[in-house]
Short mmCIF file of C-alpha atoms in Angstrom, two decimals:
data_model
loop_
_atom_site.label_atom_id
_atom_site.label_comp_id
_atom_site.label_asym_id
_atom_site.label_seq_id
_atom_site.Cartn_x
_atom_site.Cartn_y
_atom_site.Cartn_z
CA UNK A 1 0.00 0.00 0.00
CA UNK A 2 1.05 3.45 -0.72
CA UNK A 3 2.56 5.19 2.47
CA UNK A 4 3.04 9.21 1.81
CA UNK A 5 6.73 8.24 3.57
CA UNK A 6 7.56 6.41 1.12
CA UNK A 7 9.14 9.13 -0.95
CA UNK A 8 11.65 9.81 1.69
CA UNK A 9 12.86 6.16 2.38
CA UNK A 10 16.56 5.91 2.60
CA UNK A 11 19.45 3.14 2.46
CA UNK A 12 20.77 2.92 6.15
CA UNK A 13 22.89 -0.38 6.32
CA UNK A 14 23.71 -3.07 3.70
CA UNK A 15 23.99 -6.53 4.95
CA UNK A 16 26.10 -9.17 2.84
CA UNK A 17 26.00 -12.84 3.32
CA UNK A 18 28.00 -15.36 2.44
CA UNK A 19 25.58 -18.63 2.39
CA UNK A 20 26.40 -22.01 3.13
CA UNK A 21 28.14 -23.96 0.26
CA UNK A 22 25.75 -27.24 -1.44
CA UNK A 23 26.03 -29.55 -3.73
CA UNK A 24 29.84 -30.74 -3.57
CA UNK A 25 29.26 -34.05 -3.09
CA UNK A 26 27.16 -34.54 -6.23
CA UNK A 27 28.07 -31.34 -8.54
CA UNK A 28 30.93 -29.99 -10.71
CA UNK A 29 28.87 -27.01 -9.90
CA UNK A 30 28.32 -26.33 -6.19
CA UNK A 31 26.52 -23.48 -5.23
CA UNK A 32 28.73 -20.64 -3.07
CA UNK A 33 26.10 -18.17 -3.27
CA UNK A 34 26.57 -14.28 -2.12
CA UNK A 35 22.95 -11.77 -1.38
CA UNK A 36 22.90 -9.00 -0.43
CA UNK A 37 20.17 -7.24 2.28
CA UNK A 38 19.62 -3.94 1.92
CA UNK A 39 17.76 -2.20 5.20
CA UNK A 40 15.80 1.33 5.19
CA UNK A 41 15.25 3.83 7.70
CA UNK A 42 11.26 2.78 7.16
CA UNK A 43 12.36 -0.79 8.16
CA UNK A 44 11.66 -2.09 4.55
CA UNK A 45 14.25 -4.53 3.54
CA UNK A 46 15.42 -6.07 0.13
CA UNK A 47 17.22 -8.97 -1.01
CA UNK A 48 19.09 -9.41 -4.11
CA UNK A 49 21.76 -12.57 -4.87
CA UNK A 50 24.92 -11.74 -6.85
CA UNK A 51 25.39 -13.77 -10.07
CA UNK A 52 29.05 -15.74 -8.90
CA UNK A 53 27.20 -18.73 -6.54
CA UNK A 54 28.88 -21.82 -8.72
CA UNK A 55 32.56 -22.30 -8.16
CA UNK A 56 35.23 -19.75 -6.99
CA UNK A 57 34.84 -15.99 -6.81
CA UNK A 58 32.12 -15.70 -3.29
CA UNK A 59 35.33 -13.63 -1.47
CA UNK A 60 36.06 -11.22 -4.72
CA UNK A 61 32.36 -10.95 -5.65
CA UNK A 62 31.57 -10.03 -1.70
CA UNK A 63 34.14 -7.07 -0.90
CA UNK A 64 32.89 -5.72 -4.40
CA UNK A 65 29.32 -5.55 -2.85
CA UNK A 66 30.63 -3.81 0.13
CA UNK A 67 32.95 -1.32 -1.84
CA UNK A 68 29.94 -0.37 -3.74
CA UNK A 69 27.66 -0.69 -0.82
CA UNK A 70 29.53 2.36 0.35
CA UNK A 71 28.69 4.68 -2.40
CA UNK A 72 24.68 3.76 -1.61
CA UNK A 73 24.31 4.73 1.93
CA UNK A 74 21.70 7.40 2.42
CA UNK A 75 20.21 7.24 -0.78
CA UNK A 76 16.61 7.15 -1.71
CA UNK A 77 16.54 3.25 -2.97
CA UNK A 78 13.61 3.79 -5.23
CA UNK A 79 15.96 5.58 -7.87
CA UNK A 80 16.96 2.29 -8.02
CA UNK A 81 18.52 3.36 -11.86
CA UNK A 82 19.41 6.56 -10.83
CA UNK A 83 21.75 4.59 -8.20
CA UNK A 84 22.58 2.14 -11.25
CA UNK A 85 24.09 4.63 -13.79
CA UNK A 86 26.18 6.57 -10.56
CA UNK A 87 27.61 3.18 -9.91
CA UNK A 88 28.25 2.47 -13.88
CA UNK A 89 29.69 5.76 -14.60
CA UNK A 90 31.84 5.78 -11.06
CA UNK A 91 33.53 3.18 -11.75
CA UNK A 92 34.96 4.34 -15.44
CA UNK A 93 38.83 4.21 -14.72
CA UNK A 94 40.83 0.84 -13.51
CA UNK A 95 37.13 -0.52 -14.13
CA UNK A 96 35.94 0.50 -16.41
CA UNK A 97 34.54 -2.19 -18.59
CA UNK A 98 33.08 -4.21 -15.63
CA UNK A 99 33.35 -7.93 -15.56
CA UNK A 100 31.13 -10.62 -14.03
CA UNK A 101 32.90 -9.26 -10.34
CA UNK A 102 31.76 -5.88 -10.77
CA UNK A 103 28.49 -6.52 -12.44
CA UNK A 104 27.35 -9.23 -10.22
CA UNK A 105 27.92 -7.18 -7.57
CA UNK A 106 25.70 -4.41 -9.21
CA UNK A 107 23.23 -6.78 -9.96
CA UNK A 108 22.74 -7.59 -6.44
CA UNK A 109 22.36 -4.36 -5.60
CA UNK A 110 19.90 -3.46 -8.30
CA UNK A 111 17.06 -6.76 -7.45
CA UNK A 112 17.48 -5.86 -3.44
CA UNK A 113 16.71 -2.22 -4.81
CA UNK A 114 13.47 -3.03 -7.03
CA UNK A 115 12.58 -5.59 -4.37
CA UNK A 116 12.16 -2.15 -1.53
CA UNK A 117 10.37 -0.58 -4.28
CA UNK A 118 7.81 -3.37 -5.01
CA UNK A 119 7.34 -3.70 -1.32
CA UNK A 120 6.77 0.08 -0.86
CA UNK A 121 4.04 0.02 -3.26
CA UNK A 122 2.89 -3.12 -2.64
CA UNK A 123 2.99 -4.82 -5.59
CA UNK A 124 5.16 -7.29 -7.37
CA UNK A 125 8.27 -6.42 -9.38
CA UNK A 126 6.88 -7.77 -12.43
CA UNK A 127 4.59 -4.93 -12.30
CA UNK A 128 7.10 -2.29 -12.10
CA UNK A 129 8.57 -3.70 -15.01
CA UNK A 130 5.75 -3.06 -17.14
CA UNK A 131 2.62 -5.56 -16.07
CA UNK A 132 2.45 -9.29 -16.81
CA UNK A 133 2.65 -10.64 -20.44
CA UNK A 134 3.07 -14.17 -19.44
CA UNK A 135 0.88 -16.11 -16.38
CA UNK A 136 2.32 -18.84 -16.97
CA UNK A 137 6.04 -19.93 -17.56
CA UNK A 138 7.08 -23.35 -19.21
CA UNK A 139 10.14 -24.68 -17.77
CA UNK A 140 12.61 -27.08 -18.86
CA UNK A 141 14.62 -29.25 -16.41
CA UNK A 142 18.60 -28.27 -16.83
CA UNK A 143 21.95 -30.13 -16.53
CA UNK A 144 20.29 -33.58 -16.74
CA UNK A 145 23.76 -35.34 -17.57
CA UNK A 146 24.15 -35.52 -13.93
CA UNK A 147 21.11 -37.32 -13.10
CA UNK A 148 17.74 -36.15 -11.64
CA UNK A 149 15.98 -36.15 -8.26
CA UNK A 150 17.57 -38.16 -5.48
CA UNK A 151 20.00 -39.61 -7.62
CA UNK A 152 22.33 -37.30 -8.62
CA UNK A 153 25.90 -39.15 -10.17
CA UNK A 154 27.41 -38.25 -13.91
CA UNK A 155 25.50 -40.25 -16.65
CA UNK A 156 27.80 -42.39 -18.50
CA UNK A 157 25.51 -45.10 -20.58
CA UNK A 158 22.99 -43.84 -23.28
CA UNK A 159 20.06 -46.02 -21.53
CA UNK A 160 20.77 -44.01 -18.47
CA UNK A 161 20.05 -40.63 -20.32
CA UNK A 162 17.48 -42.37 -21.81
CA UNK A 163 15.87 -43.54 -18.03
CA UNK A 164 16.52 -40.16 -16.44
CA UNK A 165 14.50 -38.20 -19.70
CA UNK A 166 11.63 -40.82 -18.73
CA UNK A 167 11.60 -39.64 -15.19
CA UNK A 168 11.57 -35.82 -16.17
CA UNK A 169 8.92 -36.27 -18.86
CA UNK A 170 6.84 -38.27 -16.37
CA UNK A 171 7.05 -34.92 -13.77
CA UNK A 172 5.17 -33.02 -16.36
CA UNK A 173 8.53 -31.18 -17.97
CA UNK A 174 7.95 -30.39 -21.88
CA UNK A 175 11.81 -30.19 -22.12
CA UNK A 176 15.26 -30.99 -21.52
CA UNK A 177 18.58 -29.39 -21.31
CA UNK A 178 21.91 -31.72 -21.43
CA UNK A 179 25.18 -31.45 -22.09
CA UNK A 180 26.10 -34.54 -24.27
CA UNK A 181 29.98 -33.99 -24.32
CA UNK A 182 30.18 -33.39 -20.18
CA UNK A 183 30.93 -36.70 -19.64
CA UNK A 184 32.34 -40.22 -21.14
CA UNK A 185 30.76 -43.38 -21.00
CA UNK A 186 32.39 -43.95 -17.72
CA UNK A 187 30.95 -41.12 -16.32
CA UNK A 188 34.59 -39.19 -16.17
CA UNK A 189 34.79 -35.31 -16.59
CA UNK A 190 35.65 -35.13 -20.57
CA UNK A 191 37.90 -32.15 -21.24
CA UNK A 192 37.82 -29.37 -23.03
CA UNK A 193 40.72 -29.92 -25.25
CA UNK A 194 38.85 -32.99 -26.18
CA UNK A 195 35.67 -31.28 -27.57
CA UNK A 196 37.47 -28.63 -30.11
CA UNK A 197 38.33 -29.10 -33.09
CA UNK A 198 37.20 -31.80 -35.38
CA UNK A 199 35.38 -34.36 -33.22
CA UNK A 200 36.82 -37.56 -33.16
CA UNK A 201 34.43 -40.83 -34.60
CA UNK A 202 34.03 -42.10 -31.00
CA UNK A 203 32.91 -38.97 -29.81
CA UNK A 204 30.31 -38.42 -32.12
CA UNK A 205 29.44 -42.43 -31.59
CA UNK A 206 28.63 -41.41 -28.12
CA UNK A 207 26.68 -38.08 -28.83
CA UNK A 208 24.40 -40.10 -31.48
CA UNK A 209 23.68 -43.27 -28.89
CA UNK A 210 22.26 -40.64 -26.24
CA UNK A 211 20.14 -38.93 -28.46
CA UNK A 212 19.31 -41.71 -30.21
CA UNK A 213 18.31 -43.57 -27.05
CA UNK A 214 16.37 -40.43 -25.51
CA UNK A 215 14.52 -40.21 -28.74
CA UNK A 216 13.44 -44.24 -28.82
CA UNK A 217 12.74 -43.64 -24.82
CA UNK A 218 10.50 -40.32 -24.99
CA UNK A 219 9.80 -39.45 -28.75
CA UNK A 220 8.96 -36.22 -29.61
CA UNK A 221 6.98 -35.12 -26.99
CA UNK A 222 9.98 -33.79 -25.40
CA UNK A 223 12.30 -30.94 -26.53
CA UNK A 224 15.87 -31.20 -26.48
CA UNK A 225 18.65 -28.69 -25.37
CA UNK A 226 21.63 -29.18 -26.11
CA UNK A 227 24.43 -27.58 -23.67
CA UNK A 228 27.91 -27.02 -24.44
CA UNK A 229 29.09 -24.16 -21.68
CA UNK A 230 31.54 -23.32 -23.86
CA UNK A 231 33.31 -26.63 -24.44
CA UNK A 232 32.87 -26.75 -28.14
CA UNK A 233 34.46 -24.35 -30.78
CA UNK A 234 33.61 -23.48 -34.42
CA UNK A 235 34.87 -26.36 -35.52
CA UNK A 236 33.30 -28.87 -33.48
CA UNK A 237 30.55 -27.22 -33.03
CA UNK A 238 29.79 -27.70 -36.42
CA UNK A 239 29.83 -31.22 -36.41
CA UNK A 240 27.82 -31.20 -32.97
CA UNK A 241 25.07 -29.41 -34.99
CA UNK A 242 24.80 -31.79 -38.39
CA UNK A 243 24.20 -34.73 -35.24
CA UNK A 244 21.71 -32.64 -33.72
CA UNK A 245 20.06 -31.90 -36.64
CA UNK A 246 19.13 -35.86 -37.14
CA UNK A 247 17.13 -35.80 -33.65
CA UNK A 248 15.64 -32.50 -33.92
CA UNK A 249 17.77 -30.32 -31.62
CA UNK A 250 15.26 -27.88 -30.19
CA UNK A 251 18.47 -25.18 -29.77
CA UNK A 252 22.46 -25.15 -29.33
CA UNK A 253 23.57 -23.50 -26.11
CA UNK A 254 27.21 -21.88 -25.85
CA UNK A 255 28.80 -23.60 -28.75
CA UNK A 256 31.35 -21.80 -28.10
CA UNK A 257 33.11 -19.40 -26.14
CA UNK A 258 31.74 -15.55 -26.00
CA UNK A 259 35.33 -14.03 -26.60
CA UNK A 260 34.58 -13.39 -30.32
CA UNK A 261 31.06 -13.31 -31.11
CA UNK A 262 31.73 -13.08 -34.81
CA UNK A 263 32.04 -17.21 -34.49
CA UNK A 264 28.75 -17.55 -33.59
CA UNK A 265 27.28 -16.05 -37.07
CA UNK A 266 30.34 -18.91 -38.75
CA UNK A 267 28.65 -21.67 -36.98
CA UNK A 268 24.91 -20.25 -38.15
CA UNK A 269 25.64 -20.35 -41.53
CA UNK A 270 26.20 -23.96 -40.83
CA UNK A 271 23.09 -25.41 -39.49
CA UNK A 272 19.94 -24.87 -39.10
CA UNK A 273 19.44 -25.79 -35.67
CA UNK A 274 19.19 -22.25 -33.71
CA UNK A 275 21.54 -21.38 -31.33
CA UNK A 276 21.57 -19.54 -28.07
CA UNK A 277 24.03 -18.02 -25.53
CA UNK A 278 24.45 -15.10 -22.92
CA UNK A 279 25.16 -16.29 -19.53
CA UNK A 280 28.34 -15.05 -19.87
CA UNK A 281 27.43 -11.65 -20.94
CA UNK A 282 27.21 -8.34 -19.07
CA UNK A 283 24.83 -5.45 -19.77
CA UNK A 284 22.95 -4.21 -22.86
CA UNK A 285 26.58 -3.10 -24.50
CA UNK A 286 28.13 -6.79 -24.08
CA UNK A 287 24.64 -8.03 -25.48
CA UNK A 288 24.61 -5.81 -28.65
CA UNK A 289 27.98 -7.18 -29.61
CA UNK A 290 26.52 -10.71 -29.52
CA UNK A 291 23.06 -9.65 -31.09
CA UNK A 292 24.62 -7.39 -33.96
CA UNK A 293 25.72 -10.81 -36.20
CA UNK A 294 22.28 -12.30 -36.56
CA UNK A 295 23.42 -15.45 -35.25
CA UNK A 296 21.24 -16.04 -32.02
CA UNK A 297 17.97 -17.22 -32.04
CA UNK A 298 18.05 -17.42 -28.17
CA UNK A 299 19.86 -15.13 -25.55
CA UNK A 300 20.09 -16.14 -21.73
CA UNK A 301 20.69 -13.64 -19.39
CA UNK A 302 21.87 -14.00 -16.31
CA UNK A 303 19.96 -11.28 -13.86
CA UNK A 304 22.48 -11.40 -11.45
CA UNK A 305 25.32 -10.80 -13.02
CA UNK A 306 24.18 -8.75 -16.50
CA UNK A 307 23.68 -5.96 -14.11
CA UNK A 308 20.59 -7.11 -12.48
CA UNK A 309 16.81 -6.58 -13.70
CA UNK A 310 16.54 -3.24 -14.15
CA UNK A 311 19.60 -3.83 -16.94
CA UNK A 312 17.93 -7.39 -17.99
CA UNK A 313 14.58 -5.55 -18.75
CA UNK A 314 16.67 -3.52 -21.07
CA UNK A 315 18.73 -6.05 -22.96
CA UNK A 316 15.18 -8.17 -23.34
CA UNK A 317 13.69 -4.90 -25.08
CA UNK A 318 17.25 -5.06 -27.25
CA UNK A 319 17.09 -8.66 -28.16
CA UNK A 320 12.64 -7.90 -29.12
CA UNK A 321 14.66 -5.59 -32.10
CA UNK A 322 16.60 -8.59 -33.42
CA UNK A 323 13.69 -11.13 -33.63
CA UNK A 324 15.51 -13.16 -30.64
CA UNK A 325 13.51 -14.97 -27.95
CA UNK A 326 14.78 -15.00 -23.75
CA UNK A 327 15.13 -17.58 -21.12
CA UNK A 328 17.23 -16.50 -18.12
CA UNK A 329 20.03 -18.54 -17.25
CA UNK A 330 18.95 -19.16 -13.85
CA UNK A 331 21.93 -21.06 -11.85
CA UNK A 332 21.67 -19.81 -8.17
CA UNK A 333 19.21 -19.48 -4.74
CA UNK A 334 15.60 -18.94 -4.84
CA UNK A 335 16.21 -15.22 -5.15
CA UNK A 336 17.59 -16.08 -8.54
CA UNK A 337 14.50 -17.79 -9.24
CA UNK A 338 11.97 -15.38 -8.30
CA UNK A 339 14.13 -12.59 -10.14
CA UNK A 340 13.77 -14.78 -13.78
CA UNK A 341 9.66 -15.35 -13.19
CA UNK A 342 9.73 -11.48 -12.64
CA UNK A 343 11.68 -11.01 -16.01
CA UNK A 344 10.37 -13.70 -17.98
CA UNK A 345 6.77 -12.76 -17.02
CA UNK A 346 7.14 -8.80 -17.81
CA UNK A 347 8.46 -9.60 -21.70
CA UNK A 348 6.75 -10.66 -25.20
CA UNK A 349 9.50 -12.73 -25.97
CA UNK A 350 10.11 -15.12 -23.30
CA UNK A 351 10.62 -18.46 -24.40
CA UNK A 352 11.61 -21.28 -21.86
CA UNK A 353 12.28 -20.73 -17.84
CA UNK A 354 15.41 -22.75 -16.90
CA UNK A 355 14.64 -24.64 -13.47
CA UNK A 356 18.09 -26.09 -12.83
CA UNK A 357 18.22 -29.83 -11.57
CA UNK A 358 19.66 -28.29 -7.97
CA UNK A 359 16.56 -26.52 -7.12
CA UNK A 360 14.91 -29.55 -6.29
CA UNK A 361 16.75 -30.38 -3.69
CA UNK A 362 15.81 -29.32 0.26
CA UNK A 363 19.22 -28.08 0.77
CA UNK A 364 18.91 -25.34 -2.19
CA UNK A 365 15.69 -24.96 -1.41
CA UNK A 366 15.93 -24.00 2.37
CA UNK A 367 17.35 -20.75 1.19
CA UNK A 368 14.34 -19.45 0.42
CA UNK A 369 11.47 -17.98 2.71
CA UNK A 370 9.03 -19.73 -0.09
CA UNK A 371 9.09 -22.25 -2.21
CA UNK A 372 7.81 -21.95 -6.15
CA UNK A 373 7.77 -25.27 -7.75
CA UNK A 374 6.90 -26.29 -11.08
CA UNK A 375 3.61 -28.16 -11.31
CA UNK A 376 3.18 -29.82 -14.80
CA UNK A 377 6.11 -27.87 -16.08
CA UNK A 378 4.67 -24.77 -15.61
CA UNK A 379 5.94 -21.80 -12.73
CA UNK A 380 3.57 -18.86 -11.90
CA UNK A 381 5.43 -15.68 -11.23
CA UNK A 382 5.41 -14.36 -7.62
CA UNK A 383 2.23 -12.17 -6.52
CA UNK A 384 3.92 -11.25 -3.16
CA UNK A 385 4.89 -7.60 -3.05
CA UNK A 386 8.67 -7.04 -4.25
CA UNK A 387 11.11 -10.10 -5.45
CA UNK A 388 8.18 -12.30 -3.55
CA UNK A 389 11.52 -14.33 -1.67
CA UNK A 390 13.71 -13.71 1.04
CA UNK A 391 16.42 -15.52 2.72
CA UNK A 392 15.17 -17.75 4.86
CA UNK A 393 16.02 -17.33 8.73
CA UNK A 394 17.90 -20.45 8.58
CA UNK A 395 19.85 -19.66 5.55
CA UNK A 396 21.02 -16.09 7.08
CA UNK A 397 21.72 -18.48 10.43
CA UNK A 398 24.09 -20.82 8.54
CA UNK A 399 25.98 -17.90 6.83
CA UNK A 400 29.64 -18.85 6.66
CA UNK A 401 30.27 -15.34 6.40
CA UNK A 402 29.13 -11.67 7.25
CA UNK A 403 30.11 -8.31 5.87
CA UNK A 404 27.94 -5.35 7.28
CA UNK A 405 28.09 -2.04 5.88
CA UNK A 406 25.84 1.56 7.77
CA UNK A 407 26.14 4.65 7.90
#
């Protein structure tokens, strides 16, 4: 509800946590997430989650969000882009240019900021982003090459990808996202050095047995992603693409890396199987580079580290201009969650919601105040005022670490 104080809120303290570390004993990915609280003299708070929460970079990604905490003290957080261009244009210099430190940190800052305003005015940020285009968001499961559910290992044997697609389909999910090339038959790590250049004939033996034995399990009825985070290049990526073409590839994620995004327009005029990337990407500048060739069909933000949603909102409206569709990469907490149904539900061209194979599990989830879980595939967005998700008490408890920043 409206409160005439509202006008005259200000930033008093920001309080940055360093959560609890999950998933190392059945992930290459294990979450090390950072959020970020930020507390009002009205005694509204916000939460926001910075975008580096898989692997190293929680220590760099924190201090960030406390140097730039600094500069927000006392200000009114509903300018929440008023406080995101000062923070872009103060740090021109040794930073200038950003990177996914500085930006994730910014991104933090910017969903904790909308999340204040949404609870000021009581309504839910998908609102302040321009109303609701999208009720309902399909979601496809992500990452299935390391199993689903309970049983989480590294698939080695076609019939396995095979029996864990039958288990996802069965839960109601339309679609799939794997990376083929993660892992051998054994269920070792396969590295990168392995996956560039021209692919080898056993390789390729391997990538047509699991597709062919998904497609003999489930059919049609279910889509398939194909991941490659990078591990392909031009070359390989080519020959990825004339495989997935056979099985009916829904898209090609990352096929290769985002330092020259000239590549990506090589590998279109290839195939015909669209192609996707931008999880790697930071704000509407980075995104423009990528969009420019014509080569993506698909872009994937990440909202917490692209510069957060006020900046995601923005490179959506870019990508609209190209013809290209949206599904945020969402790899993180519950906040992350919430933040992509905000997004994905405020745009004309979402496409697919990414519910990554870790959210299902109580440890990820117990994060999170709330719980939003699929149900047939589909997510509703939040109708809670603000981000509609907090830290839970226990999560904030179990913090292996604690910067706080006031004035």
């Amino acid at each position: 509800v409206w409160k005439g104080c509202v006008a005259f809120v200000k930033i008093e303290s920001v309080d940055i946590f360093l959560l609890r570390h999950s998933g190392h004993s059945y992930s290459d990915y294990p979450f090390q997430p950072v959020v970020c609280r930020i507390n009002t003299d009205e005694g509204i708070c916000g939460f926001g989650e910075a975008g580096i929460s898989i692997g190293p970079g929680e220590n760099g990604v924190a201090h960030m969000l406390k140097d730039l905490s600094e500069m927000i003290l006392g200000k009114d957080p509903l300018d929440n882009e008023v406080i995101w261009e000062d923070l872009h244009n103060r740090l021109y210099g040794h930073l200038s240019g950003g990177g996914v430190v500085v930006y994730s940190a910014m991104s933090a800052i910017d969903i904790a900021l909308l999340d204040i305003k949404g609870k000021a005015l009581g309504v839910p940020i998908y609102r302040l982003l321009g109303g609701k285009h999208n009720a309902e968001l399909r979601c496809y499961l992500s990452q299935a090459q390391t199993g689903y559910g309970e049983q989480l290992a590294p698939l080695g044997k076609a019939a396995e990808y095979a029996q864990t697609c039958r288990k996802i389909m069965a839960d109601g999910f339309k679609a799939v996202k794997i990376n083929f090339l993660s892992y051998d038959r054994q269920g070792k790590k396969i590295p990168r050095i392995e996956t560039t250049g021209p692919l080898t004939a056993q390789l390729r033996e391997m990538l047509e047995e699991r597709l062919c034995a998904i497609r003999e399990e489930c059919g049609y009825g279910l889509e398939i992603i194909m991941e490659n985070l990078c591990a392909s290049d031009a070359t390989s990526a080519r020959g990825i693409a004339e495989i997935a073409k056979k099985y009916r590839v829904l898209f090609i994620e990352e096929a290769t890396a985002n330092f020259n995004p000239e590549l990506y327009r090589v590998i279109a005029q290839s195939t015909f199987i669209p192609l996707s990337a931008g999880e790697r990407v930071h704000t509407r500048w980075e995104f423009y580079q990528l969009l420019r060739h014509n080569a993506v069909s698909v872009i994937q933000p990440d909202i917490c580290n692209t510069g957060g949603l006020s900046e995601a909102k923005k490179i959506c409206d870019l990508a609209q201009l190209f013809d290209v569709r949206v599904q945020a990469h969402v790899a993180g907490t519950p906040l992350t969650e919430a933040a992509a149904m905000h997004l994905e539900a405020a745009i004309p061209n979402f496409f697919y919601h990414e519910y990554f194979y870790m959210s299902l599990r109580p440890e990820c989830r117990s994060y999170g105040k709330y719980i939003y879980a699929p149900q047939n595939g589909i997510l509703r967005p939040p109708e809670l005022p603000g981000l509609g998700q907090e830290l839970s008490d226990q999560a904030m408890a179990e913090a292996v670490g604690r910067l706080v920043v006031k004035r």
